[in-house]
XYZ file of C-alpha atoms in Angstrom:
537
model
C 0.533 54.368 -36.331
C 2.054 52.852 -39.720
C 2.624 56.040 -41.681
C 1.761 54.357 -45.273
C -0.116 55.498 -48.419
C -2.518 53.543 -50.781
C -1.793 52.313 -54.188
C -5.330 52.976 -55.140
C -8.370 50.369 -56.708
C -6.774 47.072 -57.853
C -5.834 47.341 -61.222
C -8.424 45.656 -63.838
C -6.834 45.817 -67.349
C -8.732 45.828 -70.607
C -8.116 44.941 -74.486
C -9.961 45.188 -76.919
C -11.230 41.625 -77.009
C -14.623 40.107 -77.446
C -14.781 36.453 -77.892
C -13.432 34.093 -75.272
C -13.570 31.261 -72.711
C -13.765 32.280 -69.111
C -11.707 30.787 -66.481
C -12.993 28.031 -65.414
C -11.943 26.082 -61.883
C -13.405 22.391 -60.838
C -13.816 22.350 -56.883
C -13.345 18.845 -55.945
C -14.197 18.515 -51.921
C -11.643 16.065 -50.340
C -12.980 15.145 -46.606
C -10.945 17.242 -44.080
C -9.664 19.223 -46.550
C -10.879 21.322 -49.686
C -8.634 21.651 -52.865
C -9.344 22.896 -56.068
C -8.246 22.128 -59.640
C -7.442 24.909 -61.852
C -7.614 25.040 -65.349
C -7.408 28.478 -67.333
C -8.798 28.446 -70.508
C -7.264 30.784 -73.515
C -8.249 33.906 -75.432
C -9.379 34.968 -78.851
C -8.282 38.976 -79.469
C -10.457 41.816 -81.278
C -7.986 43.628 -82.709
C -6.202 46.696 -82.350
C -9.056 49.694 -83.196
C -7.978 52.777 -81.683
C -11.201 54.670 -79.767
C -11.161 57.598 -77.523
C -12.339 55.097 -75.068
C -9.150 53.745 -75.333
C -6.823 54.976 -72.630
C -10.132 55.198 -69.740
C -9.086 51.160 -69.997
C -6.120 51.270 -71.391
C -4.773 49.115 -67.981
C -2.468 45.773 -67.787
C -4.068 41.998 -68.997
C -4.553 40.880 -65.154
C -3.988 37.309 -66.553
C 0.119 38.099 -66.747
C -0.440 38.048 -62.738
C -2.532 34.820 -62.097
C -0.379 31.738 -60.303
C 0.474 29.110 -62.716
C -1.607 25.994 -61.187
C -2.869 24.485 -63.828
C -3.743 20.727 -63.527
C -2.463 21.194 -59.914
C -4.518 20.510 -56.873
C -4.215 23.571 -54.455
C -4.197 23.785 -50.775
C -6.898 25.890 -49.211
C -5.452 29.386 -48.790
C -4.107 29.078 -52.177
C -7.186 28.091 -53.729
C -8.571 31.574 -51.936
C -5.946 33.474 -54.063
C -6.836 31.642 -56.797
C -10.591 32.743 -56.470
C -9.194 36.297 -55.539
C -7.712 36.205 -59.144
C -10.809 35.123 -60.842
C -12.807 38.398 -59.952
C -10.170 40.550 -61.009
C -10.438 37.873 -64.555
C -14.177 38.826 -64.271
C -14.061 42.206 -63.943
C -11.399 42.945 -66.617
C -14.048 41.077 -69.062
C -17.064 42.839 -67.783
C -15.210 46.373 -68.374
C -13.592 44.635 -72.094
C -17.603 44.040 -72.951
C -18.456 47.197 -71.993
C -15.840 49.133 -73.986
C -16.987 47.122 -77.168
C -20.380 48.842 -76.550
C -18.661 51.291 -76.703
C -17.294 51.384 -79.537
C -19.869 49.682 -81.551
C -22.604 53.456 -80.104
C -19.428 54.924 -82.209
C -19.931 53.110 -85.302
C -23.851 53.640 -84.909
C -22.929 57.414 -84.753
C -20.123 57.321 -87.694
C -23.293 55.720 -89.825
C -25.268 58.047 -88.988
C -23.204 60.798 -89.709
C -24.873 63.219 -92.295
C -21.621 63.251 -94.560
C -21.891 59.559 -95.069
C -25.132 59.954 -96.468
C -22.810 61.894 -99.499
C -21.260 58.310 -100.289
C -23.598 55.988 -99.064
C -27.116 54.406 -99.850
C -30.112 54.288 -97.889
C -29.965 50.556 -98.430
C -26.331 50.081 -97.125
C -27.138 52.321 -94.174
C -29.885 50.268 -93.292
C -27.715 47.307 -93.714
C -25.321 48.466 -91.678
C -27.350 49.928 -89.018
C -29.000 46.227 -88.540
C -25.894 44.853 -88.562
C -24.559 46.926 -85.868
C -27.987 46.808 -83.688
C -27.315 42.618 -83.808
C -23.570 43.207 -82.541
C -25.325 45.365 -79.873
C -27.848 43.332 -78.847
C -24.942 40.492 -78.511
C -23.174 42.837 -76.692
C -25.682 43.795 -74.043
C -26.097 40.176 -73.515
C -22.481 39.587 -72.637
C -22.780 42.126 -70.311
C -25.019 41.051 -68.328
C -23.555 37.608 -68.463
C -20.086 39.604 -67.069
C -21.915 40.764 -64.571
C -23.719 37.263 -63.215
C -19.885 36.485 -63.311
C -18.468 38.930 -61.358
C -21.454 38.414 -58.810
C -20.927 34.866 -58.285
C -16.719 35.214 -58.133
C -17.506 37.357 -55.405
C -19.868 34.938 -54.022
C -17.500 31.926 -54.143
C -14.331 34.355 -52.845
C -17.202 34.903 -49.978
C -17.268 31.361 -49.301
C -14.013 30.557 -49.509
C -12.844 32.969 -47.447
C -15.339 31.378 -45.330
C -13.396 28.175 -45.189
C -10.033 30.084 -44.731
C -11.549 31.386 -41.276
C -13.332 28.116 -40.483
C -9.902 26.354 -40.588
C -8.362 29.505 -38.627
C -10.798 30.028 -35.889
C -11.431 26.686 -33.346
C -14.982 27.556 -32.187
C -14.400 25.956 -28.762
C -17.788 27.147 -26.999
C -19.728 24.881 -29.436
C -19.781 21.620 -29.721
C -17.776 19.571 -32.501
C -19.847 18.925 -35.461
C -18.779 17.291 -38.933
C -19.076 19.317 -41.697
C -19.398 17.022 -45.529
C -16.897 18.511 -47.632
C -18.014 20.048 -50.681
C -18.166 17.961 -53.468
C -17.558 18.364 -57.206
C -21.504 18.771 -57.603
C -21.080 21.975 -54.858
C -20.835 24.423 -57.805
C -24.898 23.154 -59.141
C -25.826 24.484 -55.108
C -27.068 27.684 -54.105
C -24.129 29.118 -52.754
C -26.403 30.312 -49.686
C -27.257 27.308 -48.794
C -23.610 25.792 -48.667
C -22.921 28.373 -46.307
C -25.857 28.100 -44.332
C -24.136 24.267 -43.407
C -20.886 25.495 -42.565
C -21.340 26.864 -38.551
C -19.796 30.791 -38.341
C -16.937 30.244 -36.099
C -15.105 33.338 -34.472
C -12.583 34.639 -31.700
C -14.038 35.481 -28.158
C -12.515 38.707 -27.182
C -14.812 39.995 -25.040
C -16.182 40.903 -21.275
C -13.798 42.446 -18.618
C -10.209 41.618 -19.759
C -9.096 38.930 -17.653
C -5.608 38.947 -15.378
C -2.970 37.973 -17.575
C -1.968 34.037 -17.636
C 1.804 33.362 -15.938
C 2.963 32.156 -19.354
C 2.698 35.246 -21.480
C 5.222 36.666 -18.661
C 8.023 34.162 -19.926
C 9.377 35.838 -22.511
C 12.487 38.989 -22.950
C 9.875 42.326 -22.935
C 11.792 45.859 -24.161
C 10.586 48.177 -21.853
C 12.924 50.996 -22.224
C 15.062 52.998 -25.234
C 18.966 53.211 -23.791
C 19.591 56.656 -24.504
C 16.403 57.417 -22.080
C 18.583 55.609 -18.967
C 21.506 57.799 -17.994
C 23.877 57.013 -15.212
C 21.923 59.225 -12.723
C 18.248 59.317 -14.075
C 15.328 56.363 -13.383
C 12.658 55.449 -15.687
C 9.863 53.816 -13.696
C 7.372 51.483 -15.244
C 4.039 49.231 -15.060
C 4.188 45.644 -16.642
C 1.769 42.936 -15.528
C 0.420 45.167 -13.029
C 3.088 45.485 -11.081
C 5.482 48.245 -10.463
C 9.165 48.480 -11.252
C 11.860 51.161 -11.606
C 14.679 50.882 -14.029
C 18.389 52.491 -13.415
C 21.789 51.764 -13.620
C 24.272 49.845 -11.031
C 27.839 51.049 -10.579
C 29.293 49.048 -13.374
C 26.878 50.892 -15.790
C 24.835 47.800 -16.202
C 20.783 48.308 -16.073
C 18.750 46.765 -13.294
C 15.177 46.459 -12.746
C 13.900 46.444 -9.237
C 10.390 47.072 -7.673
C 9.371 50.066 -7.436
C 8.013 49.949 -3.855
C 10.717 50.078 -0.694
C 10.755 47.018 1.614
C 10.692 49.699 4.701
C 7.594 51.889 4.140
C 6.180 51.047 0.996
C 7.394 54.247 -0.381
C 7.599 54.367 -4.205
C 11.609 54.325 -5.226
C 11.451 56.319 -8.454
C 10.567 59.609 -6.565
C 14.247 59.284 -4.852
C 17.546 59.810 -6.505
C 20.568 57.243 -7.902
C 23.678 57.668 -5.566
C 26.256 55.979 -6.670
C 24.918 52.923 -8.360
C 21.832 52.733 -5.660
C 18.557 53.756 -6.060
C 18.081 55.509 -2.555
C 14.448 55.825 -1.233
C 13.037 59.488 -0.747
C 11.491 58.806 2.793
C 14.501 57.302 4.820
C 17.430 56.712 2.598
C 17.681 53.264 2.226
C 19.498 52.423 -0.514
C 19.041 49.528 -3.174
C 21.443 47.902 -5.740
C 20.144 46.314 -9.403
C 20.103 43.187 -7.580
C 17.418 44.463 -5.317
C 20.045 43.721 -2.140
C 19.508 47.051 0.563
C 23.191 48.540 0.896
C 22.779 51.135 3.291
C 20.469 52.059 6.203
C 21.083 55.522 7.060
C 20.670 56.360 11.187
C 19.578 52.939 11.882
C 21.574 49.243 11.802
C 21.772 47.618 8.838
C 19.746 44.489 8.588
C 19.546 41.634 5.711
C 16.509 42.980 3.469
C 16.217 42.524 -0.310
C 13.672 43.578 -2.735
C 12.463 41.771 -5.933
C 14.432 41.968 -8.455
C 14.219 41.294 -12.735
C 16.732 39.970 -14.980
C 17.587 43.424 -16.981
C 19.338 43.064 -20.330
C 20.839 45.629 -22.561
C 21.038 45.006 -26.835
C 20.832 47.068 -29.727
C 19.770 50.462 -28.058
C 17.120 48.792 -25.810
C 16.541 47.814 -22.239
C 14.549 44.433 -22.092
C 13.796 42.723 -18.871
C 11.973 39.020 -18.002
C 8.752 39.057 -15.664
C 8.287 35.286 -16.157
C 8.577 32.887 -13.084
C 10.440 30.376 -16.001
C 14.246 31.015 -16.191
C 15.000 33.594 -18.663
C 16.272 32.279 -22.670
C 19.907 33.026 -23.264
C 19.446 35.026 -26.670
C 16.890 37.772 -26.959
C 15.589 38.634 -30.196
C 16.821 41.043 -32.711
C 14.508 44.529 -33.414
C 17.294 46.359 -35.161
C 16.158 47.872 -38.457
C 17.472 46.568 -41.893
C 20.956 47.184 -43.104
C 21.126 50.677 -44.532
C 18.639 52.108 -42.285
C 19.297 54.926 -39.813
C 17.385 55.409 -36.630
C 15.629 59.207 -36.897
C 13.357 58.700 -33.594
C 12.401 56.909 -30.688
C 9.358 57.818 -28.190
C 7.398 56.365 -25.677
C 3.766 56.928 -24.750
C 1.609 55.655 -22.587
C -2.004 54.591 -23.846
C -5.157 53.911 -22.049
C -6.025 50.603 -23.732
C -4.985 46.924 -23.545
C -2.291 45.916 -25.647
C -3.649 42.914 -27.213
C -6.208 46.003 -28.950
C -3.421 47.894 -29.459
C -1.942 45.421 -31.580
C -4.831 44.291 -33.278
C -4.773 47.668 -34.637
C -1.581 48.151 -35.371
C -1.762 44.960 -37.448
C -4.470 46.020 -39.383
C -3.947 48.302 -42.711
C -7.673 48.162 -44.272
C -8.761 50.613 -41.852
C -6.828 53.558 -42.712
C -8.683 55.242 -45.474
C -11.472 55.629 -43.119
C -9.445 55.788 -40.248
C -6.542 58.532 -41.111
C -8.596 60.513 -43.216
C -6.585 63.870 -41.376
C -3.033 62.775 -41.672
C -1.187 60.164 -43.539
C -4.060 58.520 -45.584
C -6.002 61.667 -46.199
C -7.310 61.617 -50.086
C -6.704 57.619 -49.718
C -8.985 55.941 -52.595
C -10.477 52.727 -51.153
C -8.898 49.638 -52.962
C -11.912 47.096 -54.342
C -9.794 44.399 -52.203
C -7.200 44.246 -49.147
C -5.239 41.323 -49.052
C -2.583 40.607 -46.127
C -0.380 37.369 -48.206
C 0.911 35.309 -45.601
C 3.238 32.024 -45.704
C 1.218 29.138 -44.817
C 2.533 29.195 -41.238
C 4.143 32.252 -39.917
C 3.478 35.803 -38.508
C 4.250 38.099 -41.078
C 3.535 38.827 -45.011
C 2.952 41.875 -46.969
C -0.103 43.535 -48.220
C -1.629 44.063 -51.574
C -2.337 46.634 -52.766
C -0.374 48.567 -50.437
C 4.318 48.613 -50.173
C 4.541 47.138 -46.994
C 5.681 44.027 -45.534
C 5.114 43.491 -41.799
C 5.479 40.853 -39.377
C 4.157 40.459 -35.614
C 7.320 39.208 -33.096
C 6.334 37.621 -30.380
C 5.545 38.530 -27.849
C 4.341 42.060 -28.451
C 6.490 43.643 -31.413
C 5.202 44.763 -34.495
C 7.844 45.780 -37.277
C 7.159 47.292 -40.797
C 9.297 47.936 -43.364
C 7.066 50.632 -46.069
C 7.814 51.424 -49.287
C 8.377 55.318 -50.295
C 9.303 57.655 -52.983
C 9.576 60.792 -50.785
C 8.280 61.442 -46.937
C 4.598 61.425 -47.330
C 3.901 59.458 -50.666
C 4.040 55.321 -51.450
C 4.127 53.873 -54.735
C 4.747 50.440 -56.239
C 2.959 47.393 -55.270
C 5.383 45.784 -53.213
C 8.293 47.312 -50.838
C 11.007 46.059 -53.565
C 9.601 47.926 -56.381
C 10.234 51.392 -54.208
C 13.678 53.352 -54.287
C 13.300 54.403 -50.757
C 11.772 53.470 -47.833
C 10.457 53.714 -43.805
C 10.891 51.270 -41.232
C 8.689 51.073 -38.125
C 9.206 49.351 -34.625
C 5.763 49.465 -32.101
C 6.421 47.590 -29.059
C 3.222 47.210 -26.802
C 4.175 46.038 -23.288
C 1.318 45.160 -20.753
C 1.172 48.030 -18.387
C -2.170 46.457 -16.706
C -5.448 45.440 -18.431
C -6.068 49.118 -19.270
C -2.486 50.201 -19.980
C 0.048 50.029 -22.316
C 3.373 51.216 -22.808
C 4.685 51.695 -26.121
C 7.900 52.225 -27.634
C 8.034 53.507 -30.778
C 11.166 53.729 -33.197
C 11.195 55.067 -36.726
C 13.897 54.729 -39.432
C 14.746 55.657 -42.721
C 17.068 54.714 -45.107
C 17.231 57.772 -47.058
C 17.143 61.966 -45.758
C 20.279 61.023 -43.205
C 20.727 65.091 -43.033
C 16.972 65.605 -41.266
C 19.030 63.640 -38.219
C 21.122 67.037 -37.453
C 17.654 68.982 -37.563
C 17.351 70.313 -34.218
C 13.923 69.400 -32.622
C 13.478 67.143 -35.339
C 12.541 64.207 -32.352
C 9.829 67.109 -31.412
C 8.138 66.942 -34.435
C 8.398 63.035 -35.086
C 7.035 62.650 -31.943
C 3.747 65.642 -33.053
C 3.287 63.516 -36.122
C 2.874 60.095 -34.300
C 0.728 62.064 -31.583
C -1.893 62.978 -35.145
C -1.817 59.843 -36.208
C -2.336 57.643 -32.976
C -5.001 60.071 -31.641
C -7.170 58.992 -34.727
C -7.237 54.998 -33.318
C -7.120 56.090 -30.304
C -10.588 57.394 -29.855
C -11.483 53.997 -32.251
C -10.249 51.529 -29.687
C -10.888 53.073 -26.770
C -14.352 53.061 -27.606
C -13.857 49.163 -28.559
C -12.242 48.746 -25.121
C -15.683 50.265 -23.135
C -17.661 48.049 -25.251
C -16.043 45.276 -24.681
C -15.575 45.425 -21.252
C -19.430 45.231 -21.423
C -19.530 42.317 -22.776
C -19.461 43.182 -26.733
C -16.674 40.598 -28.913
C -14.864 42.533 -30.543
C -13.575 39.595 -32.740
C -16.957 38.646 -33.749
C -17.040 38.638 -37.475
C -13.007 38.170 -39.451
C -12.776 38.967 -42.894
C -9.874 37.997 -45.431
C -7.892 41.323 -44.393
C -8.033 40.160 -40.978
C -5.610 37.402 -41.492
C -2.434 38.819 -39.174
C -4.566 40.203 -36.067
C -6.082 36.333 -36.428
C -2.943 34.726 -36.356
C -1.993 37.212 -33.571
C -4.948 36.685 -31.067
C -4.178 32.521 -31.803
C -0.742 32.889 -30.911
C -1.691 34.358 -27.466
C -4.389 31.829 -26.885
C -1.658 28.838 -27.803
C 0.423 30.882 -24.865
C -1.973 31.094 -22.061
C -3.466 28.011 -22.658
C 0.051 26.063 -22.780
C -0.052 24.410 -26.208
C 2.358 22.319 -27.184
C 2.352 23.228 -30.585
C 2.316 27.242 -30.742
C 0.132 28.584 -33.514
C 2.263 30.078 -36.127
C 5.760 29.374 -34.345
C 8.254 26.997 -34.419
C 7.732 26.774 -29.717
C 7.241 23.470 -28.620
């Protein structure tokens, strides 16, 4: 539902430069952990000839971007972004030796040229001609060198990423094997058959979805925008598979009570409010926000009480507390950043599960195949998708793409995207871009087939399209588009899963936040001490 635009291929610069060392890196294996030691080597330049060529590479020296680690020992994930940076190295010298054959067909064609024959001998031509077919010759040889290169960067960015995913994923329906660390003699190895030793490890997410463990239910959910809760209106809602009904008391205060009367079992939100109660449709008995029965119309009132929620109120949102465990005292904070002005706020309701819900809404890479009718329509596929995380967190920003997001537990998603005008992105991260769109998806559990989301969008630019009138109309048609296309995506997913297919079965790099995500949960239910990528206890 991220409304967010591509930056295009990654950016491979060229010069005209033909001699050089490549970047070389000395993997030294470390049991239990795998570090590498980086040393980048320098450059001899060409020249400046001009060529027509020129500007078709005419692109930024990707070197001015590569971390400064030299003579340090790296940590795993960034020895991946270190690798990551050595392909785009590899590339921009596999395009750099093709533009010099370039050039040097353009010198074979300036010899050649029948006015040169005016001023020049047959003998010099000759000369020259041999001397140029040499240079070519060299030059075809470098290329294909490039090109073994590029091959095996992408090879060893393969199997780190590998390792990256192997130190993620706990593979807890095998049993433990030790794996040797590779050693400084790795790189001699065929690359398949490292990988071949290292066991494929990957989330189960799969089979009938499961009832939901009593420990994802301690936490503050938002279930409810304030401006949809007036004094005499009631907003009933699913979570955990229960039912509840939302309204407010007498004091104006929200309360969340279940949505099923203690006399007949008739469902509350199909009655009125009257006076601060919630008064049932089938005999009038009327509830407060505490769940306590008030009044008993044409009968004597006895001591009956329904179950009742704590039901907080902050920042524009109604939150309530399903957990057995007694509620926190502060709830967390989903306003938008400073300068930003709420322009919409809906709520659907979805036929899927949340936790695929959010593992799509924490996923970017799909959206040029994805939203190929709405926001990312004309998208160019980048050559890489990175999501850059902090060693230990829940949030990060992508490259190539202006957008920094972050997963709150325990089912918030918030983006902050980088804008010139509605519609278009540029920049490669949200800082570089004048103006930009801020994004709040909150997925509550409905049931194992449900999900409620809230949705809130604002901007911190256009403050006039807020006194558009129906502008909420056509927010909401927009989000409709562009959640329609996953829809159909993961509902699919959700059928075959629920026949048995894993729909976590093979991560890639791009992966990274949904990962985190899905380990989070899985630290929940099964009551770690340590959360994954929290500071919980």
């Amino acid at each position: 539902m991220t409304a967010i635009a591509t930056v295009g291929a990654l950016s491979l610069p060229i010069s005209l430069c033909r001699s050089r060392k490549i970047n070389s890196k000395k993997f030294q294996g470390v049991k239990g952990s795998f570090r590498v030691f980086a040393v980048f080597g320098e450059e001899s330049s060409l020249g400046d000839k001009k060529s027509p060529w020129g500007p078709l590479f005419d692109v930024e020296d990707p070197r001015s971007k590569v971390p400064q680690c030299k003579g340090k020992f790296l940590d795993v994930y960034q020895a991946l972004e270190v690798a990551r940076y050595d392909i785009q190295y590899c590339d921009w010298r596999a395009r750099q030796d093709l533009l010099t054959i370039m050039l040097l067909h353009e010198k074979v064609v300036d010899v050649l040229n029948p006015l040169a024959r005016e001023y020049k001998s047959i003998g010099t031509m000759k000369k020259e001609l041999a001397e140029l077919q040499g240079e070519l010759a060299q030059a075809h040889k470098q290329v294909h060198i490039s090109e073994a290169r590029v091959a095996a960067a992408f090879d060893k960015l393969a199997y780190m990423e590998e390792l990256v995913n192997d130190k993620l994923l706990e593979d807890k329906t095998t049993s433990e094997s030790t794996v040797a660390s590779p050693s400084s003699s790795t790189s001699t190895q065929s690359l398949d058959t490292v990988k071949r030793k290292l066991p494929r490890k990957s989330l189960d997410v799969s089979g009938p979805v499961q009832p939901y463990h009593p420990r994802l239910k301690n936490f503050w959910y938002p279930v409810a925008f304030s401006t949809d809760l007036k004094e005499d209106t009631m907003i009933p809602i699913d979570c955990f598979e229960e039912p509840w009904v939302l309204f407010r008391g007498k004091d104006g205060n929200p309360g969340c009570v279940q949505n099923t009367c203690a006399h007949r079992a008739c469902p509350l939100h199909l009655g009125s409010v009257n006076e601060g109660r919630i008064q049932c449709p089938y005999h009038g008995w009327e509830y407060t926000t505490d769940g306590t029965c008030e009044k008993m119309p044409s009968t004597r009132l006895l001591n009956v009480k329904i179950k009742s929620l704590p039901c907080l109120e902050q920042e524009g949102m109604i939150w309530i507390w399903p957990g057995n465990d007694p509620p926190t005292t502060t709830l967390p904070s989903l306003q938008p950043p400073s300068g930003f002005q709420i322009h919409a706020e809906i709520v659907m309701e979805l036929p899927v599960e949340h936790g695929l819900l959010l593992d799509n809404l924490l996923d970017l890479a799909h959206a040029p195949f994805t939203h190929t009718s709405t926001f990312a329509k004309g998208w160019s596929v980048p050559s890489m998708v990175k999501f850059l995380t902090p060693a230990s967190g829940l949030q990060g920003y992508w490259d190539p793409y202006p957008i920094d997001m972050e997963f709150r537990p325990p089912c918030m998603v918030l983006s902050t995207i980088g804008i010139s005008k509605p519609g278009k992105l540029e920049g490669q991260s949200t800082k570089e871009c004048a103006t930009h769109l801020h994004q709040l998806h909150v997925c509550l559990p409905s049931s194992r087939n449900k999900t409620r989301l809230l949705y809130r969008m604002s901007l911190d630019f256009a403050p006039i399209l807020k006194n558009f009138p129906f502008m909420q109309h056509l927010w909401r048609h927009f989000a409709e588009q562009v959640l329609n296309e996953d829809l159909r995506l993961v509902i699919g997913q959700q059928e075959r899963m629920i026949n048995g297919a894993n729909v976590w079965n093979w991560p890639v790099a791009y992966d990274k936040l949904g990962v985190r995500y899905r380990l989070w949960r899985q630290g929940v239910e099964k009551g770690a001490k340590q959360i994954p990528f929290s500071n919980s206890k």
